[in-house]
Amino acid sequence: MTRHPPSSLAALLRIAATAGLALSLGACGNLSRLGDIGSAPPLSKIDNPTEARDYRPVSLPMPSPEVTPRHANSLWRPGARQFFKDPRATKVGDILTVNINIQERAQLQNDTTTSRDNSETQGLPNFLGLEAARDGVGGVLTNQGAPSAMNKVFRNIDPANMVTMNSTSQVQGKGQVNRQEQITLVVAALVTQVLPNGNLVVQGRQEVRVNNEVRELMIQGIVRPEDITATNTVVHTQMAEARIAYGGRGQLTDVQQGRWGQQIYDIIFPF
């Protein structure tokens, strides 16, 4: 006869299995880092972004394609910024420069105070003559005429004041946000896809290693060809679905975050 472990034991077994898996994964990461002791963190290889494991082609609602008429005897091309050649990125594999200038500041302050006071009183002065005992006739709701077992229960009942309820609640909350961010960067991005309406999907990545710290900049978004300047540059505010990430890895980053054992403990500890 097979006995199933109690629910609490099963939960502990699942937690232990999860912790064991996390410890094994963390140990593998630590072993790979042990081989880098005494040397700077390696830079990533230059790979095709469309072959990345998490890469997915962008699919958005597109209008019907419009065919631009071309004239064989004309030297001028529609949309060209130069007479003979357009230097702007137009096809997969072209490179354009993205200027990132983020200057954001947000100040929010909220103060909320609510108060509520409720009071209700309910009575049953008359109900099928059961209250007649108070007039000397005898009724179920009082000690006269009621069964002996119910005398103690209904002895002190006042039908006019059957239920009285009171409730008071008060809430006071305050919140304040003061945030200021400023990032100024320039990165070259690669055109990875051309959408049916002519918009360009661009993706760029830049890594800079200073001593034993690597700084990474990644950007991805959709650009209209009309927004690309004559010098083949575009501003990040003109990118739709923009994804900008700026961070790092190395000794300084390791010191600024908790150890992997502490992170696992913070996740699985229920209190």
C-alpha positions as a LaTeX table, in Angstrom:
\begin{tabular}{lrrr}
\hline
Residue & $x$ (\AA) & $y$ (\AA) & $z$ (\AA) \\
\hline
Met1 & 0.00 & 0.00 & 0.00 \\
Thr2 & 1.50 & 3.30 & $-1.10$ \\
Arg3 & 1.46 & 6.15 & 1.37 \\
His4 & 1.52 & 9.67 & 0.10 \\
Pro5 & 3.45 & 12.21 & 2.18 \\
Pro6 & 1.44 & 14.89 & 3.95 \\
Ser7 & 0.91 & 18.19 & 2.19 \\
Ser8 & 3.39 & 19.97 & 4.47 \\
Leu9 & 6.05 & 17.34 & 3.80 \\
Ala10 & 5.38 & 17.51 & 0.07 \\
Ala11 & 5.77 & 21.30 & 0.18 \\
Leu12 & 9.07 & 20.95 & 2.03 \\
Leu13 & 10.28 & 18.42 & $-0.54$ \\
Arg14 & 9.41 & 20.80 & $-3.39$ \\
Ile15 & 11.22 & 23.66 & $-1.64$ \\
Ala16 & 14.25 & 21.43 & $-1.06$ \\
Ala17 & 14.26 & 20.36 & $-4.72$ \\
Thr18 & 14.02 & 23.98 & $-5.88$ \\
Ala19 & 16.80 & 25.04 & $-3.52$ \\
Gly20 & 18.96 & 22.11 & $-4.69$ \\
Leu21 & 18.48 & 23.08 & $-8.32$ \\
Ala22 & 19.27 & 26.73 & $-7.56$ \\
Leu23 & 22.35 & 25.72 & $-5.62$ \\
Ser24 & 23.57 & 23.55 & $-8.48$ \\
Leu25 & 23.02 & 26.33 & $-11.01$ \\
Gly26 & 24.74 & 28.83 & $-8.74$ \\
Ala27 & 27.60 & 26.43 & $-8.21$ \\
Cys28 & 28.06 & 26.06 & $-11.97$ \\
Gly29 & 28.15 & 29.83 & $-12.33$ \\
Asn30 & 30.65 & 30.11 & $-9.48$ \\
Leu31 & 32.88 & 27.44 & $-11.01$ \\
Ser32 & 33.01 & 29.35 & $-14.28$ \\
Arg33 & 33.84 & 32.53 & $-12.37$ \\
Leu34 & 36.61 & 30.80 & $-10.44$ \\
Gly35 & 38.45 & 30.32 & $-13.72$ \\
Asp36 & 38.42 & 34.09 & $-14.28$ \\
Ile37 & 40.17 & 34.94 & $-11.00$ \\
Gly38 & 43.09 & 37.25 & $-11.69$ \\
Ser39 & 41.86 & 38.24 & $-15.14$ \\
Ala40 & 39.36 & 40.73 & $-16.49$ \\
Pro41 & 35.86 & 39.56 & $-17.39$ \\
Pro42 & 35.71 & 38.43 & $-21.03$ \\
Leu43 & 33.87 & 40.42 & $-23.66$ \\
Ser44 & 31.01 & 38.90 & $-25.59$ \\
Lys45 & 31.58 & 37.62 & $-29.10$ \\
Ile46 & 30.15 & 39.45 & $-32.08$ \\
Asp47 & 27.25 & 37.26 & $-33.18$ \\
Asn48 & 24.31 & 37.57 & $-35.50$ \\
Pro49 & 21.50 & 39.00 & $-33.31$ \\
Thr50 & 18.86 & 37.17 & $-35.35$ \\
Glu51 & 20.40 & 33.84 & $-34.30$ \\
Ala52 & 20.08 & 34.54 & $-30.58$ \\
Arg53 & 17.97 & 32.11 & $-28.60$ \\
Asp54 & 15.48 & 34.75 & $-27.46$ \\
Tyr55 & 15.30 & 36.62 & $-30.79$ \\
Arg56 & 11.87 & 36.94 & $-32.37$ \\
Pro57 & 11.05 & 38.84 & $-35.57$ \\
Val58 & 8.85 & 41.85 & $-34.94$ \\
Ser59 & 5.29 & 41.54 & $-36.23$ \\
Leu60 & 3.06 & 44.62 & $-36.12$ \\
Pro61 & $-0.14$ & 45.73 & $-37.91$ \\
Met62 & 0.94 & 47.00 & $-41.31$ \\
Pro63 & $-0.93$ & 49.06 & $-43.94$ \\
Ser64 & $-1.20$ & 47.99 & $-47.54$ \\
Pro65 & 2.10 & 48.43 & $-49.42$ \\
Glu66 & 2.35 & 51.44 & $-51.69$ \\
Val67 & 4.32 & 51.22 & $-54.91$ \\
Thr68 & 6.35 & 54.34 & $-55.73$ \\
Pro69 & 6.46 & 55.04 & $-59.46$ \\
Arg70 & 9.94 & 55.19 & $-60.93$ \\
His71 & 10.98 & 57.04 & $-64.06$ \\
Ala72 & 13.81 & 55.60 & $-66.09$ \\
Asn73 & 14.95 & 59.00 & $-67.37$ \\
Ser74 & 15.12 & 60.64 & $-63.91$ \\
Leu75 & 18.33 & 61.02 & $-61.91$ \\
Trp76 & 16.45 & 61.96 & $-58.73$ \\
Arg77 & 15.07 & 59.21 & $-56.48$ \\
Pro78 & 12.03 & 59.87 & $-54.24$ \\
Gly79 & 13.11 & 60.32 & $-50.61$ \\
Ala80 & 16.80 & 60.75 & $-51.44$ \\
Arg81 & 18.81 & 63.30 & $-49.44$ \\
Gln82 & 21.68 & 63.38 & $-51.92$ \\
Phe83 & 21.62 & 63.72 & $-55.66$ \\
Phe84 & 23.41 & 60.49 & $-56.51$ \\
Lys85 & 23.32 & 58.39 & $-53.32$ \\
Asp86 & 21.31 & 58.25 & $-50.12$ \\
Pro87 & 23.65 & 57.62 & $-47.14$ \\
Arg88 & 20.86 & 56.63 & $-44.77$ \\
Ala89 & 20.29 & 53.06 & $-43.63$ \\
Thr90 & 17.58 & 51.40 & $-45.68$ \\
Lys91 & 18.14 & 47.63 & $-45.71$ \\
Val92 & 19.15 & 44.73 & $-43.49$ \\
Gly93 & 22.79 & 44.97 & $-42.49$ \\
Asp94 & 23.04 & 48.77 & $-42.72$ \\
Ile95 & 24.34 & 50.71 & $-39.73$ \\
Leu96 & 22.94 & 53.90 & $-38.25$ \\
Thr97 & 23.86 & 55.95 & $-35.19$ \\
Val98 & 21.45 & 56.30 & $-32.29$ \\
Asn99 & 21.79 & 59.31 & $-29.99$ \\
Ile100 & 20.55 & 58.59 & $-26.46$ \\
Asn101 & 19.89 & 61.61 & $-24.29$ \\
Ile102 & 17.61 & 60.72 & $-21.40$ \\
Gln103 & 16.85 & 63.53 & $-18.94$ \\
Glu104 & 13.87 & 62.59 & $-16.84$ \\
Arg105 & 12.67 & 64.04 & $-13.59$ \\
Ala106 & 9.56 & 63.12 & $-11.67$ \\
Gln107 & 8.20 & 64.58 & $-8.45$ \\
Leu108 & 5.03 & 63.18 & $-6.92$ \\
Gln109 & 3.53 & 63.82 & $-3.52$ \\
Asn110 & 0.27 & 62.32 & $-2.29$ \\
Asp111 & $-1.53$ & 62.81 & 1.01 \\
Thr112 & $-4.73$ & 60.87 & 1.64 \\
Thr113 & $-6.90$ & 60.89 & 4.76 \\
Thr114 & $-10.21$ & 59.07 & 5.10 \\
Ser115 & $-12.49$ & 58.66 & 8.09 \\
Arg116 & $-15.75$ & 56.76 & 8.59 \\
Asp117 & $-18.10$ & 56.41 & 11.58 \\
Asn118 & $-21.11$ & 54.08 & 11.39 \\
Ser119 & $-23.84$ & 53.38 & 13.96 \\
Glu120 & $-26.90$ & 51.14 & 13.63 \\
Thr121 & $-29.62$ & 50.14 & 16.10 \\
Gln122 & $-32.29$ & 47.54 & 15.44 \\
Gly123 & $-35.27$ & 46.49 & 17.55 \\
Leu124 & $-38.27$ & 44.16 & 17.47 \\
Pro125 & $-40.99$ & 45.84 & 19.57 \\
Asn126 & $-43.80$ & 43.74 & 18.12 \\
Phe127 & $-43.57$ & 40.31 & 16.57 \\
Leu128 & $-46.53$ & 37.89 & 16.54 \\
Gly129 & $-47.39$ & 38.74 & 20.15 \\
Leu130 & $-44.23$ & 37.14 & 21.52 \\
Glu131 & $-43.38$ & 40.35 & 23.30 \\
Ala132 & $-46.66$ & 40.39 & 25.27 \\
Ala133 & $-44.97$ & 39.10 & 28.43 \\
Arg134 & $-43.85$ & 42.60 & 29.23 \\
Asp135 & $-47.51$ & 43.55 & 29.53 \\
Gly136 & $-48.19$ & 40.71 & 31.96 \\
Val137 & $-49.63$ & 38.32 & 29.41 \\
Gly138 & $-46.56$ & 36.12 & 29.01 \\
Gly139 & $-44.56$ & 35.43 & 25.87 \\
Val140 & $-41.68$ & 33.48 & 24.46 \\
Leu141 & $-39.26$ & 36.41 & 24.40 \\
Thr142 & $-39.44$ & 36.87 & 28.21 \\
Asn143 & $-39.32$ & 34.71 & 31.28 \\
Gln144 & $-43.13$ & 34.47 & 31.68 \\
Gly145 & $-44.83$ & 31.80 & 29.69 \\
Ala146 & $-41.57$ & 30.60 & 28.12 \\
Pro147 & $-40.23$ & 27.06 & 28.53 \\
Ser148 & $-38.05$ & 26.62 & 31.57 \\
Ala149 & $-34.97$ & 25.87 & 29.48 \\
Met150 & $-35.34$ & 29.20 & 27.67 \\
Asn151 & $-35.94$ & 31.37 & 30.70 \\
Lys152 & $-32.27$ & 32.10 & 31.27 \\
Val153 & $-31.74$ & 32.90 & 27.61 \\
Phe154 & $-34.63$ & 35.30 & 27.11 \\
Arg155 & $-34.82$ & 36.69 & 30.62 \\
Asn156 & $-33.17$ & 40.05 & 29.89 \\
Ile157 & $-34.18$ & 40.52 & 26.24 \\
Asp158 & $-35.56$ & 43.94 & 25.35 \\
Pro159 & $-37.45$ & 43.64 & 22.06 \\
Ala160 & $-37.04$ & 47.37 & 21.39 \\
Asn161 & $-33.26$ & 47.05 & 21.41 \\
Met162 & $-32.41$ & 43.76 & 19.77 \\
Val163 & $-29.20$ & 44.68 & 17.89 \\
Thr164 & $-26.83$ & 47.62 & 18.23 \\
Met165 & $-23.75$ & 47.92 & 15.96 \\
Asn166 & $-20.98$ & 50.52 & 15.88 \\
Ser167 & $-17.94$ & 50.75 & 13.61 \\
Thr168 & $-15.23$ & 53.36 & 13.20 \\
Ser169 & $-12.42$ & 53.32 & 10.62 \\
Gln170 & $-9.69$ & 55.78 & 9.76 \\
Val171 & $-6.99$ & 55.63 & 7.06 \\
Gln172 & $-4.14$ & 58.05 & 6.58 \\
Gly173 & $-1.48$ & 57.59 & 3.90 \\
Lys174 & 1.36 & 59.67 & 2.53 \\
Gly175 & 3.60 & 59.04 & $-0.47$ \\
Gln176 & 6.42 & 60.97 & $-2.09$ \\
Val177 & 8.55 & 60.29 & $-5.18$ \\
Asn178 & 11.56 & 62.38 & $-6.20$ \\
Arg179 & 13.47 & 60.84 & $-9.09$ \\
Gln180 & 15.98 & 62.28 & $-11.54$ \\
Glu181 & 17.78 & 60.36 & $-14.29$ \\
Gln182 & 20.28 & 61.50 & $-16.90$ \\
Ile183 & 21.95 & 59.28 & $-19.51$ \\
Thr184 & 23.85 & 60.57 & $-22.55$ \\
Leu185 & 25.23 & 57.93 & $-24.91$ \\
Val186 & 25.86 & 57.33 & $-28.59$ \\
Val187 & 25.71 & 53.82 & $-30.04$ \\
Ala188 & 25.80 & 52.36 & $-33.54$ \\
Ala189 & 22.88 & 50.03 & $-34.29$ \\
Leu190 & 22.41 & 47.42 & $-37.00$ \\
Val191 & 19.29 & 47.04 & $-39.12$ \\
Thr192 & 18.04 & 43.50 & $-38.49$ \\
Gln193 & 14.66 & 43.61 & $-40.23$ \\
Val194 & 12.66 & 45.72 & $-42.68$ \\
Leu195 & 8.93 & 45.73 & $-42.00$ \\
Pro196 & 6.41 & 45.63 & $-44.87$ \\
Asn197 & 5.64 & 49.36 & $-44.48$ \\
Gly198 & 9.33 & 50.27 & $-44.74$ \\
Asn199 & 10.08 & 50.82 & $-41.04$ \\
Leu200 & 13.40 & 49.49 & $-39.82$ \\
Val201 & 13.97 & 47.24 & $-36.82$ \\
Val202 & 17.36 & 48.15 & $-35.37$ \\
Gln203 & 19.42 & 46.57 & $-32.62$ \\
Gly204 & 22.74 & 47.67 & $-31.18$ \\
Arg205 & 25.06 & 46.51 & $-28.45$ \\
Gln206 & 28.20 & 48.07 & $-27.07$ \\
Glu207 & 30.65 & 46.81 & $-24.45$ \\
Val208 & 33.43 & 48.79 & $-22.80$ \\
Arg209 & 35.89 & 47.22 & $-20.37$ \\
Val210 & 37.67 & 49.43 & $-17.87$ \\
Asn211 & 40.06 & 47.55 & $-15.57$ \\
Asn212 & 37.96 & 44.61 & $-14.33$ \\
Glu213 & 34.52 & 46.05 & $-15.02$ \\
Val214 & 32.55 & 45.70 & $-18.26$ \\
Arg215 & 29.89 & 48.25 & $-19.12$ \\
Glu216 & 27.15 & 47.07 & $-21.48$ \\
Leu217 & 24.76 & 49.17 & $-23.54$ \\
Met218 & 21.93 & 47.54 & $-25.48$ \\
Ile219 & 19.28 & 49.26 & $-27.58$ \\
Gln220 & 16.49 & 47.95 & $-29.76$ \\
Gly221 & 13.51 & 49.57 & $-31.45$ \\
Ile222 & 11.70 & 50.50 & $-34.65$ \\
Val223 & 12.71 & 53.53 & $-36.70$ \\
Arg224 & 10.98 & 55.32 & $-39.54$ \\
Pro225 & 13.24 & 56.06 & $-42.51$ \\
Glu226 & 11.88 & 59.63 & $-42.52$ \\
Asp227 & 13.27 & 60.22 & $-39.02$ \\
Ile228 & 16.84 & 59.33 & $-40.01$ \\
Thr229 & 18.83 & 62.50 & $-40.61$ \\
Ala230 & 21.11 & 63.19 & $-43.55$ \\
Thr231 & 24.09 & 62.17 & $-41.40$ \\
Asn232 & 22.48 & 58.74 & $-40.78$ \\
Thr233 & 21.59 & 59.42 & $-37.13$ \\
Val234 & 18.38 & 59.10 & $-35.16$ \\
Val235 & 17.31 & 60.16 & $-31.65$ \\
His236 & 16.05 & 57.55 & $-29.21$ \\
Thr237 & 12.82 & 59.52 & $-28.73$ \\
Gln238 & 11.97 & 58.78 & $-32.37$ \\
Met239 & 12.21 & 55.02 & $-31.84$ \\
Ala240 & 8.99 & 53.07 & $-31.33$ \\
Glu241 & 9.02 & 50.14 & $-28.87$ \\
Ala242 & 12.44 & 51.31 & $-27.70$ \\
Arg243 & 14.31 & 49.01 & $-25.31$ \\
Ile244 & 17.38 & 50.58 & $-23.70$ \\
Ala245 & 19.51 & 48.80 & $-21.12$ \\
Tyr246 & 22.67 & 50.11 & $-19.50$ \\
Gly247 & 24.48 & 48.06 & $-16.91$ \\
Gly248 & 27.66 & 46.19 & $-16.19$ \\
Arg249 & 29.35 & 43.09 & $-14.90$ \\
Gly250 & 32.56 & 42.54 & $-13.05$ \\
Gln251 & 34.01 & 42.99 & $-9.58$ \\
Leu252 & 32.18 & 46.21 & $-8.76$ \\
Thr253 & 28.83 & 44.79 & $-9.86$ \\
Asp254 & 29.40 & 41.67 & $-7.74$ \\
Val255 & 30.03 & 43.77 & $-4.64$ \\
Gln256 & 26.91 & 45.88 & $-5.20$ \\
Gln257 & 24.52 & 42.90 & $-5.16$ \\
Gly258 & 23.82 & 40.19 & $-2.61$ \\
Arg259 & 25.41 & 36.78 & $-2.81$ \\
Trp260 & 23.47 & 34.08 & $-4.65$ \\
Gly261 & 22.81 & 32.16 & $-1.42$ \\
Gln262 & 21.27 & 35.23 & 0.18 \\
Gln263 & 19.13 & 35.87 & $-2.91$ \\
Ile264 & 17.78 & 32.30 & $-2.82$ \\
Tyr265 & 17.06 & 32.66 & 0.92 \\
Asp266 & 15.16 & 35.92 & 0.30 \\
Ile267 & 13.04 & 34.23 & $-2.39$ \\
Ile268 & 12.05 & 31.04 & $-0.57$ \\
Phe269 & 11.84 & 32.37 & 3.01 \\
Pro270 & 8.11 & 32.99 & 3.68 \\
Phe271 & 8.49 & 35.51 & 6.54 \\
\hline
\end{tabular}
